[in-house]
mmCIF file of C-alpha atoms and ligand atoms in Angstrom:
data_model
loop_
_atom_site.group_PDB
_atom_site.id
_atom_site.type_symbol
_atom_site.label_atom_id
_atom_site.label_comp_id
_atom_site.label_asym_id
_atom_site.label_seq_id
_atom_site.Cartn_x
_atom_site.Cartn_y
_atom_site.Cartn_z
ATOM 1 C CA MET Q 1 -9.488 13.294 0.302
ATOM 2 C CA ALA Q 2 -6.832 14.028 -2.058
ATOM 3 C CA LEU Q 3 -6.756 17.639 -1.021
ATOM 4 C CA GLN Q 4 -6.282 16.490 2.508
ATOM 5 C CA ARG Q 5 -3.215 14.209 1.558
ATOM 6 C CA THR Q 6 -1.869 17.076 -0.246
ATOM 7 C CA THR Q 7 -2.322 19.413 2.731
ATOM 8 C CA PHE Q 8 -0.679 16.552 4.997
ATOM 9 C CA LEU Q 9 2.241 16.424 2.759
ATOM 10 C CA LEU Q 10 2.852 19.933 2.236
ATOM 11 C CA PHE Q 11 2.482 20.481 6.071
ATOM 12 C CA SER Q 12 5.041 17.766 6.756
ATOM 13 C CA LEU Q 13 7.397 19.172 4.124
ATOM 14 C CA ALA Q 14 7.060 22.776 5.653
ATOM 15 C CA LEU Q 15 7.811 21.231 9.368
ATOM 16 C CA CYS Q 16 10.887 19.353 7.929
ATOM 17 C CA VAL Q 17 12.339 22.299 6.527
ATOM 18 C CA SER Q 18 11.733 24.917 9.196
ATOM 19 C CA ALA Q 19 12.477 22.609 12.294
ATOM 20 C CA GLN Q 20 16.178 21.874 13.058
ATOM 21 C CA ASP Q 21 15.014 18.443 14.312
ATOM 22 C CA PRO Q 22 17.029 15.328 14.963
ATOM 23 C CA VAL Q 23 14.380 13.171 13.689
ATOM 24 C CA PRO Q 24 15.144 12.428 10.014
ATOM 25 C CA CYS Q 25 11.688 13.227 8.485
ATOM 26 C CA GLN Q 26 12.140 10.832 5.519
ATOM 27 C CA ASP Q 27 11.627 8.178 7.974
ATOM 28 C CA CYS Q 28 7.961 9.263 8.538
ATOM 29 C CA GLN Q 29 6.056 6.340 8.253
ATOM 30 C CA GLN Q 30 2.942 7.060 5.752
ATOM 31 C CA LEU Q 31 2.140 3.410 5.200
ATOM 32 C CA TYR Q 32 -0.496 2.411 7.277
ATOM 33 C CA LEU Q 33 -2.416 5.495 7.498
ATOM 34 C CA GLU Q 34 -4.348 5.175 4.329
ATOM 35 C CA HIS Q 35 -7.879 4.495 6.129
ATOM 36 C CA TYR Q 36 -7.629 7.999 7.854
ATOM 37 C CA ALA Q 37 -7.772 9.466 4.434
ATOM 38 C CA ALA Q 38 -10.667 7.331 3.347
ATOM 39 C CA ARG Q 39 -12.295 8.287 6.547
ATOM 40 C CA ASN Q 40 -11.878 12.101 5.928
ATOM 41 C CA CYS Q 41 -9.764 12.279 9.062
ATOM 42 C CA THR Q 42 -7.436 15.214 9.318
ATOM 43 C CA PRO Q 43 -3.932 14.853 10.480
ATOM 44 C CA VAL Q 44 -3.056 16.596 13.917
ATOM 45 C CA PHE Q 45 0.574 17.749 14.317
ATOM 46 C CA ASP Q 46 2.105 17.696 17.999
ATOM 47 C CA ASP Q 47 5.850 18.780 18.172
ATOM 48 C CA THR Q 48 6.311 16.833 21.439
ATOM 49 C CA VAL Q 49 5.413 13.611 19.595
ATOM 50 C CA SER Q 50 6.997 14.105 16.244
ATOM 51 C CA LEU Q 51 8.322 17.229 14.374
ATOM 52 C CA CYS Q 52 7.227 16.000 11.136
ATOM 53 C CA CYS Q 53 4.719 13.137 11.194
ATOM 54 C CA PRO Q 54 0.920 13.536 12.177
ATOM 55 C CA ALA Q 55 0.724 12.858 15.925
ATOM 56 C CA SER Q 56 -2.859 11.706 15.734
ATOM 57 C CA PHE Q 57 -5.816 12.222 13.315
ATOM 58 C CA ASN Q 58 -8.906 14.234 13.885
ATOM 59 C CA CYS Q 59 -11.775 12.025 12.881
ATOM 60 C CA SER Q 60 -14.611 14.061 14.444
ATOM 61 C CA THR Q 61 -15.992 14.653 10.911
ATOM 62 C CA GLY Q 62 -16.295 10.788 11.257
ATOM 63 C CA PRO Q 63 -16.546 8.423 8.395
ATOM 64 C CA ALA Q 64 -18.544 9.416 5.349
ATOM 65 C CA VAL Q 65 -21.734 8.263 6.935
ATOM 66 C CA VAL Q 66 -24.484 7.669 4.379
ATOM 67 C CA ARG Q 67 -28.030 6.151 5.067
ATOM 68 C CA GLU Q 68 -28.395 2.516 3.814
ATOM 69 C CA ASP Q 69 -30.709 3.842 0.991
ATOM 70 C CA GLU Q 70 -28.464 6.664 -0.184
ATOM 71 C CA GLY Q 71 -25.820 5.076 -2.301
ATOM 72 C CA CYS Q 72 -22.147 5.045 -2.497
ATOM 73 C CA PRO Q 73 -19.924 7.951 -1.605
ATOM 74 C CA TYR Q 74 -16.626 8.274 -3.913
ATOM 75 C CA ARG Q 75 -14.404 11.162 -3.806
ATOM 76 C CA GLY Q 76 -16.850 13.885 -2.699
ATOM 77 C CA LYS Q 77 -20.053 12.678 -4.420
ATOM 78 C CA VAL Q 78 -22.638 10.003 -3.673
ATOM 79 C CA TYR Q 79 -23.524 7.611 -6.317
ATOM 80 C CA ALA Q 80 -27.008 5.991 -6.167
ATOM 81 C CA VAL Q 81 -27.512 2.389 -6.050
ATOM 82 C CA GLY Q 82 -27.173 0.919 -9.639
ATOM 83 C CA GLU Q 83 -25.132 3.844 -10.889
ATOM 84 C CA THR Q 84 -21.892 3.645 -12.381
ATOM 85 C CA VAL Q 85 -18.807 4.586 -10.207
ATOM 86 C CA PRO Q 86 -16.056 6.082 -12.097
ATOM 87 C CA VAL Q 87 -13.175 4.524 -10.284
ATOM 88 C CA THR Q 88 -9.852 5.857 -11.298
ATOM 89 C CA ASN Q 89 -7.823 2.589 -10.711
ATOM 90 C CA PRO Q 90 -7.329 1.155 -14.294
ATOM 91 C CA CYS Q 91 -7.333 -2.325 -12.751
ATOM 92 C CA ASP Q 92 -10.927 -1.839 -11.303
ATOM 93 C CA ALA Q 93 -13.357 -2.128 -14.590
ATOM 94 C CA GLY Q 94 -17.064 -1.612 -14.604
ATOM 95 C CA CYS Q 95 -17.647 -0.381 -11.120
ATOM 96 C CA TYR Q 96 -21.282 0.240 -9.891
ATOM 97 C CA CYS Q 97 -22.807 0.747 -6.676
ATOM 98 C CA ARG Q 98 -24.310 -2.399 -5.416
ATOM 99 C CA PRO Q 99 -27.237 -2.537 -2.935
ATOM 100 C CA GLY Q 100 -26.231 -3.524 0.434
ATOM 101 C CA THR Q 101 -27.591 -6.770 1.742
ATOM 102 C CA ASP Q 102 -28.390 -7.918 5.638
ATOM 103 C CA GLY Q 103 -28.229 -4.405 6.830
ATOM 104 C CA GLN Q 104 -24.777 -3.550 5.246
ATOM 105 C CA LEU Q 105 -24.158 -0.460 3.369
ATOM 106 C CA PRO Q 106 -24.230 -0.408 -0.337
ATOM 107 C CA LYS Q 107 -20.900 -0.816 -1.886
ATOM 108 C CA VAL Q 108 -18.879 -0.207 -4.915
ATOM 109 C CA GLU Q 109 -18.347 -3.516 -6.866
ATOM 110 C CA CYS Q 110 -15.917 -3.847 -9.896
ATOM 111 C CA ALA Q 111 -14.883 -6.372 -12.075
ATOM 112 C CA VAL Q 112 -11.190 -7.226 -11.607
ATOM 113 C CA VAL Q 113 -9.351 -6.572 -14.961
ATOM 114 C CA GLU Q 114 -7.908 -9.995 -15.961
ATOM 115 C CA CYS Q 115 -4.824 -9.382 -17.708
ATOM 116 C CA PRO Q 116 -3.750 -11.982 -20.431
ATOM 117 C CA SER Q 117 -0.351 -12.458 -18.757
ATOM 118 C CA LEU Q 118 -2.209 -13.891 -15.867
ATOM 119 C CA PHE Q 119 -3.325 -16.810 -18.076
ATOM 120 C CA ASN Q 120 -0.290 -16.990 -20.686
ATOM 121 C CA PRO Q 121 3.077 -18.080 -19.303
ATOM 122 C CA ARG Q 122 5.645 -15.775 -20.527
ATOM 123 C CA LYS Q 123 7.492 -17.100 -23.464
ATOM 124 C CA PRO Q 124 10.952 -17.783 -23.091
ATOM 125 C CA PHE Q 125 13.128 -14.544 -24.021
ATOM 126 C CA CYS Q 126 10.274 -12.064 -23.911
ATOM 127 C CA ARG Q 127 9.279 -9.809 -21.299
ATOM 128 C CA ASN Q 128 6.037 -7.750 -20.899
ATOM 129 C CA LEU Q 129 5.840 -4.153 -21.682
ATOM 130 C CA TYR Q 130 3.843 -1.850 -19.751
ATOM 131 C CA ASN Q 131 2.321 1.685 -19.953
ATOM 132 C CA SER Q 132 1.775 3.533 -16.730
ATOM 133 C CA GLU Q 133 -1.756 4.456 -17.647
ATOM 134 C CA LEU Q 134 -2.834 1.084 -18.289
ATOM 135 C CA CYS Q 135 -3.481 -2.064 -16.153
ATOM 136 C CA CYS Q 136 -2.219 -4.685 -18.263
ATOM 137 C CA GLU Q 137 0.609 -5.243 -20.318
ATOM 138 C CA VAL Q 138 0.679 -3.508 -23.660
ATOM 139 C CA GLY Q 139 2.783 -5.768 -25.613
ATOM 140 C CA GLU Q 140 5.995 -8.117 -25.325
ATOM 141 C CA GLU Q 141 9.511 -7.809 -26.488
ATOM 142 C CA CYS Q 142 11.183 -10.924 -27.615
ATOM 143 C CA THR Q 143 14.882 -11.428 -28.559
ATOM 144 C CA THR Q 144 16.442 -14.298 -30.496
ATOM 145 C CA PRO Q 145 18.299 -16.393 -28.295
ATOM 146 C CA GLU Q 146 21.561 -17.388 -29.785
ATOM 147 C CA LEU Q 147 22.229 -20.306 -27.967
ATOM 148 C CA PRO Q 148 24.866 -22.646 -29.115
ATOM 149 C CA VAL Q 149 23.707 -25.205 -31.475
ATOM 150 C CA ASP Q 150 25.000 -28.233 -29.704
ATOM 151 C CA LYS Q 151 23.135 -27.228 -26.359
ATOM 152 C CA GLU Q 152 19.748 -27.796 -25.228
ATOM 153 C CA PRO Q 153 17.965 -24.482 -24.192
ATOM 154 C CA ALA Q 154 17.115 -26.062 -20.992
ATOM 155 C CA THR Q 155 17.389 -22.879 -19.010
ATOM 156 C CA ALA Q 156 15.672 -20.794 -21.342
ATOM 157 C CA THR Q 157 12.333 -19.954 -19.447
ATOM 158 C CA GLY Q 158 14.345 -18.535 -16.623
ATOM 159 C CA ALA Q 159 17.083 -17.047 -18.465
ATOM 160 C CA GLU Q 160 15.815 -13.526 -18.772
ATOM 161 C CA THR Q 161 15.487 -13.041 -15.041
ATOM 162 C CA THR Q 162 18.405 -15.089 -13.972
ATOM 163 C CA PRO Q 163 21.278 -14.934 -16.156
ATOM 164 C CA ALA Q 164 23.857 -17.698 -15.887
ATOM 165 C CA PRO Q 165 26.594 -16.926 -13.397
ATOM 166 C CA GLU Q 166 29.780 -15.467 -15.134
ATOM 167 C CA GLY Q 167 31.765 -18.066 -16.626
ATOM 168 C CA THR Q 168 29.290 -21.080 -16.743
ATOM 169 C CA THR Q 169 28.903 -21.073 -20.613
ATOM 170 C CA THR Q 170 31.486 -19.330 -22.801
ATOM 171 C CA GLN Q 171 29.375 -19.150 -25.910
ATOM 172 C CA ALA Q 172 25.876 -17.966 -24.874
ATOM 173 C CA LYS Q 173 25.580 -15.297 -22.311
ATOM 174 C CA PRO Q 174 21.646 -14.593 -22.009
ATOM 175 C CA GLU Q 175 22.097 -11.110 -20.799
ATOM 176 C CA ALA Q 176 23.856 -10.195 -24.065
ATOM 177 C CA ASN Q 177 20.956 -11.422 -26.105
ATOM 178 C CA ILE Q 178 18.477 -8.983 -24.548
ATOM 179 C CA ARG Q 179 18.853 -5.911 -27.015
ATOM 180 C CA SER Q 180 17.487 -3.132 -24.852
ATOM 181 C CA THR Q 181 19.961 -1.661 -22.450
ATOM 182 C CA ALA Q 182 18.902 -1.254 -18.907
ATOM 183 C CA SER Q 183 17.607 2.278 -18.511
ATOM 184 C CA CYS Q 184 16.249 2.729 -15.042
ATOM 185 C CA THR Q 185 17.793 1.782 -11.681
ATOM 186 C CA ALA Q 186 15.656 1.377 -8.611
ATOM 187 C CA GLU Q 187 16.711 0.082 -5.255
ATOM 188 C CA ASP Q 188 19.876 -1.537 -6.851
ATOM 189 C CA LYS Q 189 18.170 -3.215 -9.500
ATOM 190 C CA GLU Q 190 18.028 -2.660 -13.119
ATOM 191 C CA TYR Q 191 15.048 -2.213 -15.459
ATOM 192 C CA LYS Q 192 14.600 -1.818 -19.153
ATOM 193 C CA LEU Q 193 12.291 0.462 -21.057
ATOM 194 C CA GLY Q 194 8.639 -0.653 -20.651
ATOM 195 C CA ASP Q 195 9.368 -2.844 -17.528
ATOM 196 C CA LYS Q 196 7.140 -2.399 -14.429
ATOM 197 C CA ILE Q 197 8.987 -1.246 -11.255
ATOM 198 C CA TYR Q 198 8.102 -2.066 -7.731
ATOM 199 C CA PHE Q 199 9.671 -0.862 -4.789
ATOM 200 C CA THR Q 200 10.530 -2.165 -1.476
ATOM 201 C CA ASN Q 201 10.766 0.920 0.488
ATOM 202 C CA GLU Q 202 8.069 2.579 -1.128
ATOM 203 C CA SER Q 203 5.598 -0.112 -1.628
ATOM 204 C CA CYS Q 204 2.702 2.094 -2.574
ATOM 205 C CA GLN Q 205 4.629 3.417 -5.409
ATOM 206 C CA THR Q 206 4.986 1.756 -9.077
ATOM 207 C CA CYS Q 207 6.478 2.899 -11.991
ATOM 208 C CA VAL Q 208 7.088 1.981 -15.711
ATOM 209 C CA CYS Q 209 10.677 2.534 -16.922
ATOM 210 C CA THR Q 210 10.882 4.956 -19.368
ATOM 211 C CA GLU Q 211 13.835 7.306 -20.549
ATOM 212 C CA ASN Q 212 12.140 10.026 -18.242
ATOM 213 C CA TYR Q 213 12.693 7.731 -15.212
ATOM 214 C CA THR Q 214 13.868 9.584 -11.975
ATOM 215 C CA ASP Q 215 12.648 7.694 -9.008
ATOM 216 C CA ALA Q 216 9.448 6.387 -7.306
ATOM 217 C CA PHE Q 217 7.659 9.531 -7.606
ATOM 218 C CA GLY Q 218 8.835 10.734 -10.924
ATOM 219 C CA PRO Q 219 7.103 10.573 -14.295
ATOM 220 C CA ASN Q 220 5.358 7.438 -15.350
ATOM 221 C CA CYS Q 221 4.876 6.520 -11.848
ATOM 222 C CA THR Q 222 1.638 6.105 -9.877
ATOM 223 C CA THR Q 223 0.551 5.476 -6.375
ATOM 224 C CA ILE Q 224 -1.036 2.103 -5.959
ATOM 225 C CA ASP Q 225 -4.707 2.667 -5.422
ATOM 226 C CA CYS Q 226 -5.939 0.039 -2.543
ATOM 227 C CA GLY Q 227 -9.614 1.490 -3.199
ATOM 228 C CA MET Q 228 -9.678 1.944 0.523
ATOM 229 C CA ASP Q 229 -12.001 4.759 0.048
ATOM 230 C CA TYR Q 230 -14.633 2.517 -2.096
ATOM 231 C CA ARG Q 231 -14.164 -1.201 -1.280
ATOM 232 C CA TYR Q 232 -14.546 -0.959 2.511
ATOM 233 C CA ALA Q 233 -17.382 1.684 3.418
ATOM 234 C CA GLN Q 234 -18.747 -0.778 5.963
ATOM 235 C CA GLN Q 235 -15.700 -1.453 7.733
ATOM 236 C CA LEU Q 236 -14.972 2.350 7.884
ATOM 237 C CA ARG Q 237 -18.140 3.064 8.999
ATOM 238 C CA ASP Q 238 -18.084 0.390 11.763
ATOM 239 C CA GLY Q 239 -15.064 1.789 13.341
ATOM 240 C CA CYS Q 240 -12.779 -1.080 12.125
ATOM 241 C CA THR Q 241 -8.901 -0.907 11.776
ATOM 242 C CA PRO Q 242 -7.085 -2.332 8.631
ATOM 243 C CA ILE Q 243 -4.448 -5.100 9.282
ATOM 244 C CA TYR Q 244 -1.550 -4.529 7.081
ATOM 245 C CA PHE Q 245 1.136 -6.888 6.170
ATOM 246 C CA ARG Q 246 4.497 -5.772 7.021
ATOM 247 C CA ASN Q 247 5.648 -3.183 4.753
ATOM 248 C CA ARG Q 248 2.912 -3.408 1.951
ATOM 249 C CA CYS Q 249 0.787 -1.052 0.749
ATOM 250 C CA CYS Q 250 -2.624 -2.171 0.731
ATOM 251 C CA SER Q 251 -4.497 -3.846 3.781
ATOM 252 C CA ILE Q 252 -4.909 -7.568 3.996
ATOM 253 C CA ASP Q 253 -8.047 -7.611 6.441
ATOM 254 C CA TRP Q 254 -9.812 -5.751 9.136
ATOM 255 C CA ILE Q 255 -10.341 -5.843 12.745
ATOM 256 C CA CYS Q 256 -13.714 -4.680 13.932
ATOM 257 C CA PRO Q 257 -14.825 -3.639 17.502
ATOM 258 C CA ASN Q 258 -15.686 -6.798 19.619
ATOM 259 C CA SER Q 259 -13.602 -8.875 17.495
ATOM 260 C CA GLU Q 260 -11.715 -11.783 19.363
ATOM 261 C CA ARG Q 261 -8.532 -10.969 17.657
ATOM 262 C CA VAL Q 262 -7.515 -8.022 19.886
ATOM 263 C CA LYS Q 263 -7.863 -8.171 23.697
ATOM 264 C CA PRO Q 264 -7.879 -5.198 26.358
ATOM 265 C CA LEU Q 265 -4.839 -4.520 28.301
ATOM 266 C CA ALA Q 266 -4.589 -5.866 31.880
ATOM 267 C CA ASP Q 267 -4.366 -2.285 33.148
ATOM 268 C CA GLN Q 268 -6.840 -0.539 30.594
ATOM 269 C CA PRO Q 269 -7.215 3.189 31.170
ATOM 270 C CA THR Q 270 -10.737 4.093 31.812
ATOM 271 C CA GLU Q 271 -12.901 6.055 29.283
ATOM 272 C CA SER Q 272 -12.446 9.286 31.224
ATOM 273 C CA GLU Q 273 -8.470 8.715 31.624
ATOM 274 C CA ALA Q 274 -8.367 8.169 27.735
ATOM 275 C CA THR Q 275 -7.603 11.617 26.222
ATOM 276 C CA THR Q 276 -8.352 12.170 22.526
ATOM 277 C CA GLY Q 277 -5.221 12.305 20.658
ATOM 278 C CA SER Q 278 -3.161 10.216 23.022
ATOM 279 C CA HIS Q 279 -5.116 6.913 23.106
ATOM 280 C CA CYS Q 280 -6.292 4.574 20.541
ATOM 281 C CA LYS Q 281 -9.619 2.781 20.723
ATOM 282 C CA LEU Q 282 -11.136 -0.205 19.150
ATOM 283 C CA GLY Q 283 -14.623 -0.681 20.404
ATOM 284 C CA ASP Q 284 -14.255 -0.917 24.078
ATOM 285 C CA ILE Q 285 -10.611 -1.544 24.051
ATOM 286 C CA VAL Q 286 -8.414 1.507 25.174
ATOM 287 C CA VAL Q 287 -4.662 1.692 24.413
ATOM 288 C CA PRO Q 288 -2.468 4.443 25.480
ATOM 289 C CA ARG Q 289 0.088 5.775 22.713
ATOM 290 C CA ASN Q 290 3.223 3.520 22.399
ATOM 291 C CA ALA Q 291 1.405 0.716 24.090
ATOM 292 C CA SER Q 292 0.314 -2.434 22.255
ATOM 293 C CA ALA Q 293 -2.917 -4.503 22.577
ATOM 294 C CA PRO Q 294 -2.469 -8.120 23.249
ATOM 295 C CA THR Q 295 -3.867 -10.062 19.888
ATOM 296 C CA ASP Q 296 -4.692 -13.749 19.281
ATOM 297 C CA ASN Q 297 -1.581 -14.545 17.244
ATOM 298 C CA CYS Q 298 2.086 -13.546 17.958
ATOM 299 C CA ASN Q 299 2.509 -12.477 14.299
ATOM 300 C CA LEU Q 300 -0.027 -9.773 14.651
ATOM 301 C CA ASN Q 301 1.035 -6.485 16.485
ATOM 302 C CA CYS Q 302 -1.662 -3.940 17.301
ATOM 303 C CA LEU Q 303 0.183 -0.911 18.313
ATOM 304 C CA CYS Q 304 -1.097 2.686 19.030
ATOM 305 C CA VAL Q 305 1.004 4.715 17.162
ATOM 306 C CA THR Q 306 -1.188 7.342 15.456
ATOM 307 C CA PRO Q 307 -4.700 7.636 17.504
ATOM 308 C CA PRO Q 308 -7.307 7.110 17.333
ATOM 309 C CA ASP Q 309 -6.896 3.602 15.629
ATOM 310 C CA LEU Q 310 -4.643 1.010 16.533
ATOM 311 C CA THR Q 311 -1.963 0.056 13.707
ATOM 312 C CA CYS Q 312 -2.292 -3.459 13.177
ATOM 313 C CA VAL Q 313 0.576 -5.149 11.262
ATOM 314 C CA GLN Q 314 0.809 -8.899 10.413
ATOM 315 C CA TYR Q 315 4.493 -10.304 10.032
ATOM 316 C CA PRO Q 316 5.712 -13.456 8.361
ATOM 317 C CA ASP Q 317 6.430 -14.977 11.757
ATOM 318 C CA CYS Q 318 6.297 -14.293 15.261
ATOM 319 C CA ASP Q 319 10.059 -13.582 15.921
ATOM 320 C CA GLU Q 320 9.781 -10.721 13.373
ATOM 321 C CA ALA Q 321 6.732 -9.416 14.928
ATOM 322 C CA ALA Q 322 8.390 -9.440 18.511
ATOM 323 C CA LYS Q 323 11.394 -7.783 17.214
ATOM 324 C CA ALA Q 324 9.283 -5.151 15.551
ATOM 325 C CA LEU Q 325 7.352 -4.434 18.735
ATOM 326 C CA GLU Q 326 10.486 -4.353 20.819
ATOM 327 C CA THR Q 327 11.956 -1.636 18.975
ATOM 328 C CA ARG Q 328 8.344 0.013 18.088
ATOM 329 C CA ILE Q 329 9.478 0.021 14.462
ATOM 330 C CA LEU Q 330 6.497 -0.790 12.395
ATOM 331 C CA GLN Q 331 8.250 -2.033 9.236
HETATM 332 C C1 NAG X 401 -11.550 18.306 14.953
HETATM 333 O O1 NAG X 401 -11.921 18.854 13.757
HETATM 334 C C2 NAG X 401 -13.320 19.419 14.265
HETATM 335 C C3 NAG X 401 -13.902 19.957 12.854
HETATM 336 O O2 NAG X 401 -12.993 20.505 11.970
HETATM 337 C C4 NAG X 401 -12.894 20.626 15.056
HETATM 338 O O3 NAG X 401 -14.216 21.235 15.405
HETATM 339 C C5 NAG X 401 -12.159 20.120 16.330
HETATM 340 O O4 NAG X 401 -11.837 21.066 17.235
HETATM 341 C C6 NAG X 401 -11.120 19.508 15.995
HETATM 342 N N1 NAG X 401 -10.458 18.685 17.085
HETATM 343 C C7 NAG X 401 -9.292 18.558 17.266
HETATM 344 C C8 NAG X 401 -8.758 18.022 18.772
HETATM 345 O O5 NAG X 401 -8.430 19.140 16.683
HETATM 346 C C1 NAG X 402 4.411 7.964 -19.706
HETATM 347 O O1 NAG X 402 3.517 8.973 -19.466
HETATM 348 C C2 NAG X 402 3.038 9.730 -20.228
HETATM 349 C C3 NAG X 402 2.297 11.090 -19.626
HETATM 350 O O2 NAG X 402 1.432 10.558 -18.826
HETATM 351 C C4 NAG X 402 2.256 8.953 -21.193
HETATM 352 O O3 NAG X 402 1.865 9.645 -22.190
HETATM 353 C C5 NAG X 402 3.060 7.771 -21.674
HETATM 354 O O4 NAG X 402 2.320 6.910 -22.397
HETATM 355 C C6 NAG X 402 3.716 6.902 -20.585
HETATM 356 N N1 NAG X 402 4.669 6.030 -21.099
HETATM 357 C C7 NAG X 402 4.739 4.874 -20.472
HETATM 358 C C8 NAG X 402 5.743 3.743 -21.217
HETATM 359 O O5 NAG X 402 4.195 4.569 -19.397
HETATM 360 C C1 NAG X 403 15.309 0.771 2.019
HETATM 361 O O1 NAG X 403 15.663 1.743 3.056
HETATM 362 C C2 NAG X 403 16.450 1.410 4.208
HETATM 363 C C3 NAG X 403 16.365 2.524 5.272
HETATM 364 O O2 NAG X 403 16.436 3.520 4.636
HETATM 365 C C4 NAG X 403 17.980 1.330 3.545
HETATM 366 O O3 NAG X 403 18.821 0.995 4.451
HETATM 367 C C5 NAG X 403 17.681 0.126 2.379
HETATM 368 O O4 NAG X 403 18.853 0.163 1.740
HETATM 369 C C6 NAG X 403 16.531 0.586 1.396
HETATM 370 N N1 NAG X 403 16.478 -0.606 0.670
HETATM 371 C C7 NAG X 403 16.336 -0.719 -0.656
HETATM 372 C C8 NAG X 403 16.278 -1.928 -1.568
HETATM 373 O O5 NAG X 403 16.731 0.395 -1.307
HETATM 374 C C1 NAG X 404 9.926 12.393 -21.641
HETATM 375 O O1 NAG X 404 9.693 13.700 -21.272
HETATM 376 C C2 NAG X 404 9.623 14.417 -22.527
HETATM 377 C C3 NAG X 404 9.764 16.050 -22.107
HETATM 378 O O2 NAG X 404 8.832 16.200 -21.093
HETATM 379 C C4 NAG X 404 8.600 14.146 -23.428
HETATM 380 O O3 NAG X 404 8.514 14.967 -24.496
HETATM 381 C C5 NAG X 404 8.564 12.550 -23.658
HETATM 382 O O4 NAG X 404 7.562 12.334 -24.387
HETATM 383 C C6 NAG X 404 8.947 11.923 -22.546
HETATM 384 N N1 NAG X 404 9.015 10.492 -22.787
HETATM 385 C C7 NAG X 404 7.993 9.481 -22.538
HETATM 386 C C8 NAG X 404 8.490 7.921 -23.059
HETATM 387 O O5 NAG X 404 7.284 9.803 -21.756
HETATM 388 C C1 NAG X 405 7.731 3.312 23.745
HETATM 389 O O1 NAG X 405 7.966 2.057 24.105
HETATM 390 C C2 NAG X 405 9.268 1.542 24.137
HETATM 391 C C3 NAG X 405 9.155 0.083 24.635
HETATM 392 O O2 NAG X 405 8.528 -0.190 25.747
HETATM 393 C C4 NAG X 405 10.133 2.459 25.022
HETATM 394 O O3 NAG X 405 11.452 1.799 24.927
HETATM 395 C C5 NAG X 405 10.106 3.897 24.386
HETATM 396 O O4 NAG X 405 10.963 4.681 25.273
HETATM 397 C C6 NAG X 405 8.577 4.211 24.408
HETATM 398 N N1 NAG X 405 8.711 5.687 23.761
HETATM 399 C C7 NAG X 405 7.987 6.689 24.196
HETATM 400 C C8 NAG X 405 8.013 7.675 23.270
HETATM 401 O O5 NAG X 405 7.368 6.566 25.114
#
């Protein structure tokens, strides 16, 4: 799977360099395609559709189908029921292959690592320090607030994230009390050494700010592992499609064939009109490329962008969903 993704990236890069195309390649939407990699589908390129993004995926190799009693596939290996699965995500601990129940496939089950910061409110004037190889904070750094003696430190809890506006206090500028200087800038925000960095535009990347920081893909940056390939064996086998939340990395839910959430188009193409690579399918529902299927909620768009699966994205509200649908922009 990792190999295929690399191939896809290399291939798109090569195309971007060689073709004098008017479509900016960096706008290629890689978000919302994660499940194709989990299903071992291979990208198919078609210059008439896009010069750099995959036009569709070839899933004829199919989902990594295993029989019920066979165990859990993970990165090219099948783990027997009961066996430990060496999942690489540091925030998933003690993963093992759990037997399937009620005719469901066995699935990888992990304990979610619960970091201390989840339970302990952050102390005033302290920040958590992270390491890119570990799930939880590795320590904290506190600074001594030098507040004026005659003033209540009423704003202390929020002080390190929301410095008081210029000029509101003359003696205490909270930001002046934080000793480490800002070392990383990402999407116009400043971070200090050890801070965790999240990106709006690269929502699948996260970094820890170090002196070697360059950008979302530099040293001490990692790709968020949604666990698409081990958490959702059943959905992938059943031909379900993920629902994403606008511009977020990991899927929030699934729509499976025969779901009431997506309805066929009034003028749905017939099975024989539907060609591989230019139509999306969800069970009996067939949608031509660039068309959208009606859904049960106006905040949910299911658009045929990259066949064979519909791309379903949920928005904070219906207006935003309608706007996105109008422009055919998935974000
Ligand atoms: C999809 O992949 C299979 C197996 O590699 C291959 O035989 C088939 O021709 C491919 N189909 C398309 C449309 O590329
Ligand atoms: C940065 O990455 C290096 C190499 O992977 C690692 O040894 C180091 O601990 C990381 N530092 C932080 C602060 O994440
Ligand atoms: C995200 O990308 C868009 C389009 O490329 C750009 O206009 C915007 O400034 C970026 N946002 C941030 C926070 O960098
Ligand atoms: C930064 O990179 C240099 C050179 O590769 C390396 O020696 C150093 O340990 C790195 N620093 C961190 C914090 O990862
Ligand atoms: C996709 O659909 C939109 C809205 O109906 C339309 O404006 C656009 O031209 C279509 N794009 C293609 C490539 O057919």
